PDB file of C-alpha atoms in Angstrom:
ATOM      1  CA  UNK W   1       0.000   0.000   0.000  1.00 42.00           C
ATOM      2  CA  UNK W   2       2.869   2.373   0.858  1.00 42.00           C
ATOM      3  CA  UNK W   3       4.524   1.672  -2.480  1.00 36.00           C
ATOM      4  CA  UNK W   4       1.300   2.406  -4.350  1.00 34.00           C
ATOM      5  CA  UNK W   5       0.805   5.631  -2.365  1.00 35.00           C
ATOM      6  CA  UNK W   6       4.417   6.685  -3.065  1.00 35.00           C
ATOM      7  CA  UNK W   7       3.987   5.989  -6.773  1.00 32.00           C
ATOM      8  CA  UNK W   8       0.802   8.069  -6.880  1.00 32.00           C
ATOM      9  CA  UNK W   9       2.557  11.006  -5.201  1.00 34.00           C
ATOM     10  CA  UNK W  10       5.523  10.707  -7.564  1.00 35.00           C
ATOM     11  CA  UNK W  11       3.190  10.534 -10.576  1.00 36.00           C
ATOM     12  CA  UNK W  12       1.357  13.628  -9.349  1.00 39.00           C
ATOM     13  CA  UNK W  13       4.639  15.523  -8.886  1.00 37.00           C
ATOM     14  CA  UNK W  14       5.765  14.545 -12.389  1.00 39.00           C
ATOM     15  CA  UNK W  15       2.513  15.802 -13.870  1.00 37.00           C
ATOM     16  CA  UNK W  16       2.854  19.024 -11.904  1.00 40.00           C
ATOM     17  CA  UNK W  17       6.468  19.522 -12.980  1.00 44.00           C
ATOM     18  CA  UNK W  18       5.507  19.150 -16.620  1.00 46.00           C
ATOM     19  CA  UNK W  19       2.402  21.331 -16.465  1.00 46.00           C
ATOM     20  CA  UNK W  20       2.732  24.410 -18.635  1.00 59.00           C
ATOM     21  CA  UNK W  21       0.212  27.139 -17.977  1.00 68.00           C
ATOM     22  CA  UNK W  22      -0.682  30.078 -20.184  1.00 75.00           C
ATOM     23  CA  UNK W  23      -3.070  31.563 -17.646  1.00 70.00           C
ATOM     24  CA  UNK W  24      -0.721  33.262 -15.211  1.00 66.00           C
ATOM     25  CA  UNK W  25      -2.025  36.773 -15.802  1.00 66.00           C
ATOM     26  CA  UNK W  26      -5.751  36.605 -16.600  1.00 68.00           C
ATOM     27  CA  UNK W  27      -6.641  39.967 -15.013  1.00 78.00           C
ATOM     28  CA  UNK W  28      -3.791  41.733 -16.837  1.00 84.00           C
ATOM     29  CA  UNK W  29      -4.819  40.190 -20.161  1.00 87.00           C
ATOM     30  CA  UNK W  30      -8.430  41.176 -19.547  1.00 87.00           C
ATOM     31  CA  UNK W  31      -7.414  44.783 -18.785  1.00 89.00           C
ATOM     32  CA  UNK W  32      -5.228  44.902 -21.913  1.00 92.00           C
ATOM     33  CA  UNK W  33      -7.949  43.502 -24.163  1.00 92.00           C
ATOM     34  CA  UNK W  34     -10.511  46.026 -22.872  1.00 93.00           C
ATOM     35  CA  UNK W  35      -8.118  48.908 -23.519  1.00 94.00           C
ATOM     36  CA  UNK W  36      -7.180  47.617 -27.001  1.00 95.00           C
ATOM     37  CA  UNK W  37     -10.870  47.477 -27.872  1.00 93.00           C
ATOM     38  CA  UNK W  38     -11.455  50.994 -26.493  1.00 95.00           C
ATOM     39  CA  UNK W  39      -8.503  52.483 -28.441  1.00 95.00           C
ATOM     40  CA  UNK W  40      -9.418  50.737 -31.706  1.00 95.00           C
ATOM     41  CA  UNK W  41     -13.087  51.676 -31.437  1.00 94.00           C
ATOM     42  CA  UNK W  42     -12.065  55.316 -30.876  1.00 95.00           C
ATOM     43  CA  UNK W  43     -10.226  55.052 -34.231  1.00 93.00           C
ATOM     44  CA  UNK W  44     -13.391  53.861 -35.971  1.00 93.00           C
ATOM     45  CA  UNK W  45     -12.663  50.133 -35.831  1.00 93.00           C
ATOM     46  CA  UNK W  46     -15.153  47.515 -34.718  1.00 89.00           C
ATOM     47  CA  UNK W  47     -14.602  43.891 -33.684  1.00 85.00           C
ATOM     48  CA  UNK W  48     -15.432  42.696 -37.206  1.00 86.00           C
ATOM     49  CA  UNK W  49     -12.619  44.694 -38.814  1.00 88.00           C
ATOM     50  CA  UNK W  50      -9.962  44.633 -36.055  1.00 86.00           C
ATOM     51  CA  UNK W  51      -7.572  42.485 -38.157  1.00 84.00           C
ATOM     52  CA  UNK W  52      -7.645  44.993 -41.026  1.00 89.00           C
ATOM     53  CA  UNK W  53      -7.269  47.886 -38.555  1.00 91.00           C
ATOM     54  CA  UNK W  54      -4.155  46.188 -37.165  1.00 93.00           C
ATOM     55  CA  UNK W  55      -2.749  46.050 -40.708  1.00 93.00           C
ATOM     56  CA  UNK W  56      -2.993  49.831 -41.046  1.00 94.00           C
ATOM     57  CA  UNK W  57       0.478  51.174 -40.040  1.00 95.00           C
ATOM     58  CA  UNK W  58      -0.893  54.449 -38.663  1.00 95.00           C
ATOM     59  CA  UNK W  59      -3.582  52.760 -36.587  1.00 94.00           C
ATOM     60  CA  UNK W  60      -1.123  50.166 -35.287  1.00 95.00           C
ATOM     61  CA  UNK W  61       1.447  52.826 -34.343  1.00 95.00           C
ATOM     62  CA  UNK W  62      -1.271  54.778 -32.509  1.00 95.00           C
ATOM     63  CA  UNK W  63      -2.461  51.624 -30.734  1.00 95.00           C
ATOM     64  CA  UNK W  64       1.086  50.732 -29.695  1.00 95.00           C
ATOM     65  CA  UNK W  65       1.712  54.214 -28.328  1.00 95.00           C
ATOM     66  CA  UNK W  66      -1.550  54.230 -26.374  1.00 95.00           C
ATOM     67  CA  UNK W  67      -1.030  50.725 -24.992  1.00 94.00           C
ATOM     68  CA  UNK W  68       2.492  51.513 -23.753  1.00 92.00           C
ATOM     69  CA  UNK W  69       1.043  54.547 -21.944  1.00 92.00           C
ATOM     70  CA  UNK W  70      -1.747  52.369 -20.536  1.00 91.00           C
ATOM     71  CA  UNK W  71       0.774  49.770 -19.316  1.00 88.00           C
ATOM     72  CA  UNK W  72       2.870  52.461 -17.652  1.00 85.00           C
ATOM     73  CA  UNK W  73      -0.190  53.972 -15.924  1.00 85.00           C
ATOM     74  CA  UNK W  74      -1.107  50.525 -14.614  1.00 78.00           C
ATOM     75  CA  UNK W  75       2.419  49.862 -13.322  1.00 67.00           C
ATOM     76  CA  UNK W  76       1.437  50.543  -9.728  1.00 64.00           C
ATOM     77  CA  UNK W  77      -1.449  48.090  -9.978  1.00 64.00           C
ATOM     78  CA  UNK W  78      -0.219  44.903 -11.660  1.00 58.00           C
ATOM     79  CA  UNK W  79       2.850  45.235 -13.822  1.00 51.00           C
ATOM     80  CA  UNK W  80       5.448  45.926 -11.109  1.00 54.00           C
ATOM     81  CA  UNK W  81       4.850  42.593  -9.385  1.00 59.00           C
ATOM     82  CA  UNK W  82       3.152  40.754 -12.211  1.00 71.00           C
ATOM     83  CA  UNK W  83       4.051  40.203 -15.819  1.00 84.00           C
ATOM     84  CA  UNK W  84       6.536  42.250 -17.785  1.00 89.00           C
ATOM     85  CA  UNK W  85       5.668  44.015 -21.014  1.00 91.00           C
ATOM     86  CA  UNK W  86       6.754  42.117 -24.121  1.00 94.00           C
ATOM     87  CA  UNK W  87       7.764  44.628 -26.779  1.00 94.00           C
ATOM     88  CA  UNK W  88       7.810  43.141 -30.269  1.00 96.00           C
ATOM     89  CA  UNK W  89      11.243  43.336 -31.997  1.00 96.00           C
ATOM     90  CA  UNK W  90      13.130  44.111 -28.737  1.00 96.00           C
ATOM     91  CA  UNK W  91      15.250  41.826 -26.595  1.00 97.00           C
ATOM     92  CA  UNK W  92      13.970  41.429 -23.030  1.00 95.00           C
ATOM     93  CA  UNK W  93      16.343  40.067 -20.376  1.00 93.00           C
ATOM     94  CA  UNK W  94      15.620  38.328 -17.128  1.00 91.00           C
ATOM     95  CA  UNK W  95      16.689  35.861 -14.487  1.00 91.00           C
ATOM     96  CA  UNK W  96      14.732  33.006 -12.958  1.00 90.00           C
ATOM     97  CA  UNK W  97      15.888  32.188  -9.435  1.00 89.00           C
ATOM     98  CA  UNK W  98      15.231  28.776  -7.924  1.00 86.00           C
ATOM     99  CA  UNK W  99      11.578  27.824  -8.513  1.00 83.00           C
ATOM    100  CA  UNK W 100      10.408  31.344  -9.398  1.00 84.00           C
ATOM    101  CA  UNK W 101       8.802  32.374 -12.645  1.00 87.00           C
ATOM    102  CA  UNK W 102       8.396  35.257 -15.058  1.00 89.00           C
ATOM    103  CA  UNK W 103       5.555  36.115 -17.416  1.00 90.00           C
ATOM    104  CA  UNK W 104       5.772  38.398 -20.455  1.00 93.00           C
ATOM    105  CA  UNK W 105       2.672  39.792 -22.158  1.00 93.00           C
ATOM    106  CA  UNK W 106       2.552  41.869 -25.327  1.00 96.00           C
ATOM    107  CA  UNK W 107       0.586  45.048 -24.642  1.00 93.00           C
ATOM    108  CA  UNK W 108      -0.683  45.130 -28.242  1.00 96.00           C
ATOM    109  CA  UNK W 109      -2.046  42.340 -30.413  1.00 97.00           C
ATOM    110  CA  UNK W 110       0.235  41.141 -33.191  1.00 97.00           C
ATOM    111  CA  UNK W 111      -0.294  42.806 -36.561  1.00 96.00           C
ATOM    112  CA  UNK W 112       1.411  39.863 -38.292  1.00 96.00           C
ATOM    113  CA  UNK W 113       0.145  36.332 -38.743  1.00 96.00           C
ATOM    114  CA  UNK W 114       3.573  34.746 -38.167  1.00 98.00           C
ATOM    115  CA  UNK W 115       6.181  35.716 -35.572  1.00 98.00           C
ATOM    116  CA  UNK W 116       9.616  34.396 -34.641  1.00 98.00           C
ATOM    117  CA  UNK W 117      10.396  33.756 -30.957  1.00 98.00           C
ATOM    118  CA  UNK W 118      14.059  33.537 -29.945  1.00 98.00           C
ATOM    119  CA  UNK W 119      15.181  32.580 -26.439  1.00 97.00           C
ATOM    120  CA  UNK W 120      18.882  32.649 -25.586  1.00 96.00           C
ATOM    121  CA  UNK W 121      20.412  31.341 -22.379  1.00 93.00           C
ATOM    122  CA  UNK W 122      22.940  33.761 -20.897  1.00 93.00           C
ATOM    123  CA  UNK W 123      24.035  31.900 -17.765  1.00 89.00           C
ATOM    124  CA  UNK W 124      22.980  29.505 -15.020  1.00 87.00           C
ATOM    125  CA  UNK W 125      22.139  25.861 -14.471  1.00 87.00           C
ATOM    126  CA  UNK W 126      18.517  26.212 -13.384  1.00 89.00           C
ATOM    127  CA  UNK W 127      16.084  23.795 -15.007  1.00 91.00           C
ATOM    128  CA  UNK W 128      13.477  26.071 -16.593  1.00 93.00           C
ATOM    129  CA  UNK W 129      10.388  25.411 -18.675  1.00 94.00           C
ATOM    130  CA  UNK W 130       8.641  27.898 -20.911  1.00 96.00           C
ATOM    131  CA  UNK W 131       5.318  28.115 -22.699  1.00 96.00           C
ATOM    132  CA  UNK W 132       4.414  30.476 -25.561  1.00 97.00           C
ATOM    133  CA  UNK W 133       0.711  31.252 -25.951  1.00 96.00           C
ATOM    134  CA  UNK W 134      -1.667  33.495 -27.835  1.00 97.00           C
ATOM    135  CA  UNK W 135      -4.707  35.121 -26.241  1.00 95.00           C
ATOM    136  CA  UNK W 136      -7.757  36.309 -28.165  1.00 93.00           C
ATOM    137  CA  UNK W 137      -9.767  39.392 -27.243  1.00 90.00           C
ATOM    138  CA  UNK W 138     -12.202  37.230 -25.239  1.00 90.00           C
ATOM    139  CA  UNK W 139      -9.385  36.018 -22.994  1.00 90.00           C
ATOM    140  CA  UNK W 140      -9.148  32.519 -24.505  1.00 92.00           C
ATOM    141  CA  UNK W 141      -5.629  31.123 -24.357  1.00 93.00           C
ATOM    142  CA  UNK W 142      -4.072  28.811 -26.931  1.00 95.00           C
ATOM    143  CA  UNK W 143      -0.784  27.082 -26.176  1.00 95.00           C
ATOM    144  CA  UNK W 144       1.554  27.352 -29.183  1.00 97.00           C
ATOM    145  CA  UNK W 145       4.971  26.052 -28.081  1.00 97.00           C
ATOM    146  CA  UNK W 146       6.639  24.650 -24.977  1.00 95.00           C
ATOM    147  CA  UNK W 147      10.227  23.829 -24.155  1.00 94.00           C
ATOM    148  CA  UNK W 148      12.952  23.444 -21.554  1.00 93.00           C
ATOM    149  CA  UNK W 149      16.394  24.706 -20.701  1.00 92.00           C
ATOM    150  CA  UNK W 150      18.839  22.679 -18.567  1.00 87.00           C
ATOM    151  CA  UNK W 151      16.446  19.760 -18.512  1.00 82.00           C
ATOM    152  CA  UNK W 152      19.218  17.154 -18.475  1.00 72.00           C
ATOM    153  CA  UNK W 153      22.713  17.238 -16.974  1.00 69.00           C
ATOM    154  CA  UNK W 154      24.528  17.588 -20.308  1.00 63.00           C
ATOM    155  CA  UNK W 155      22.581  20.808 -20.983  1.00 63.00           C
ATOM    156  CA  UNK W 156      23.601  22.338 -17.635  1.00 63.00           C
ATOM    157  CA  UNK W 157      27.232  22.586 -18.763  1.00 65.00           C
ATOM    158  CA  UNK W 158      26.219  24.434 -21.950  1.00 67.00           C
ATOM    159  CA  UNK W 159      25.484  27.982 -20.823  1.00 70.00           C
ATOM    160  CA  UNK W 160      24.629  29.256 -24.295  1.00 83.00           C
ATOM    161  CA  UNK W 161      21.657  27.182 -25.387  1.00 88.00           C
ATOM    162  CA  UNK W 162      19.156  28.777 -27.768  1.00 93.00           C
ATOM    163  CA  UNK W 163      15.588  28.004 -28.764  1.00 95.00           C
ATOM    164  CA  UNK W 164      13.842  29.393 -31.827  1.00 97.00           C
ATOM    165  CA  UNK W 165      10.155  28.953 -32.650  1.00 98.00           C
ATOM    166  CA  UNK W 166       7.959  30.178 -35.469  1.00 98.00           C
ATOM    167  CA  UNK W 167       4.428  30.816 -34.260  1.00 98.00           C
ATOM    168  CA  UNK W 168       1.561  31.207 -36.709  1.00 97.00           C
ATOM    169  CA  UNK W 169      -2.046  32.312 -36.594  1.00 97.00           C
ATOM    170  CA  UNK W 170      -1.273  35.149 -34.176  1.00 97.00           C
ATOM    171  CA  UNK W 171      -2.601  38.224 -36.002  1.00 96.00           C
ATOM    172  CA  UNK W 172      -4.975  40.036 -33.655  1.00 95.00           C
ATOM    173  CA  UNK W 173      -3.800  38.063 -30.611  1.00 96.00           C
ATOM    174  CA  UNK W 174      -1.786  39.070 -27.554  1.00 96.00           C
ATOM    175  CA  UNK W 175       1.336  36.927 -27.139  1.00 97.00           C
ATOM    176  CA  UNK W 176       2.487  35.599 -23.766  1.00 95.00           C
ATOM    177  CA  UNK W 177       5.646  33.793 -22.694  1.00 95.00           C
ATOM    178  CA  UNK W 178       5.805  32.192 -19.264  1.00 94.00           C
ATOM    179  CA  UNK W 179       9.105  30.956 -17.782  1.00 93.00           C
ATOM    180  CA  UNK W 180       8.925  28.620 -14.773  1.00 93.00           C
ATOM    181  CA  UNK W 181      11.960  27.635 -12.699  1.00 91.00           C
ATOM    182  CA  UNK W 182      12.185  24.016 -11.572  1.00 90.00           C
ATOM    183  CA  UNK W 183      15.498  24.000  -9.659  1.00 85.00           C
ATOM    184  CA  UNK W 184      15.876  24.887  -6.006  1.00 83.00           C
ATOM    185  CA  UNK W 185      19.154  26.745  -5.531  1.00 83.00           C
ATOM    186  CA  UNK W 186      19.963  27.339  -9.215  1.00 88.00           C
ATOM    187  CA  UNK W 187      19.226  30.240 -11.520  1.00 90.00           C
ATOM    188  CA  UNK W 188      18.640  30.715 -15.235  1.00 91.00           C
ATOM    189  CA  UNK W 189      19.508  33.952 -17.039  1.00 93.00           C
ATOM    190  CA  UNK W 190      18.070  34.575 -20.491  1.00 94.00           C
ATOM    191  CA  UNK W 191      17.035  37.022 -23.148  1.00 96.00           C
ATOM    192  CA  UNK W 192      13.931  36.690 -25.302  1.00 97.00           C
ATOM    193  CA  UNK W 193      12.685  38.434 -28.450  1.00 97.00           C
ATOM    194  CA  UNK W 194       9.504  38.158 -30.495  1.00 97.00           C
ATOM    195  CA  UNK W 195       9.640  39.652 -33.993  1.00 96.00           C
TER     196      UNK W 195
END
């Protein structure tokens, strides 16, 4: 009976260690989606033509500017302790310590259907998982890609691992990347870019 109980606990821990969640910032995503809708509607867009509005360079530049301002105004509420802003085409750097995590959320929906995600390890031996997701304007999450750094011992000695993913079907969606540390006492330093 003890063996069976131990196996069940171990199985549960393995499932938990492999679980990848997109939904680490539902209130932030909801706030962002409401503001995106408000800004686009003020520009004469409606939900039926949001994708074409996002393709208009002037509208998209205006939306980006307004959403960065919105994010900065909300910094005292959720962004200082919650997710970090994911700026398309820019490298973002971070460090995962022990079993901590970090979430990145784009403050504007993608205006492209296909994006490239690059993640580069900078230092550390911490076992770290990541999940890349898209979120529609109704707050529905879709998992696109998952992966690991330092998952096995031979990877821990290589401090310059890279991962590259092409994600498709993302026009009009917010993009999220969630890193989750799995090593007590180790860290993982990285940089990430979505373009």
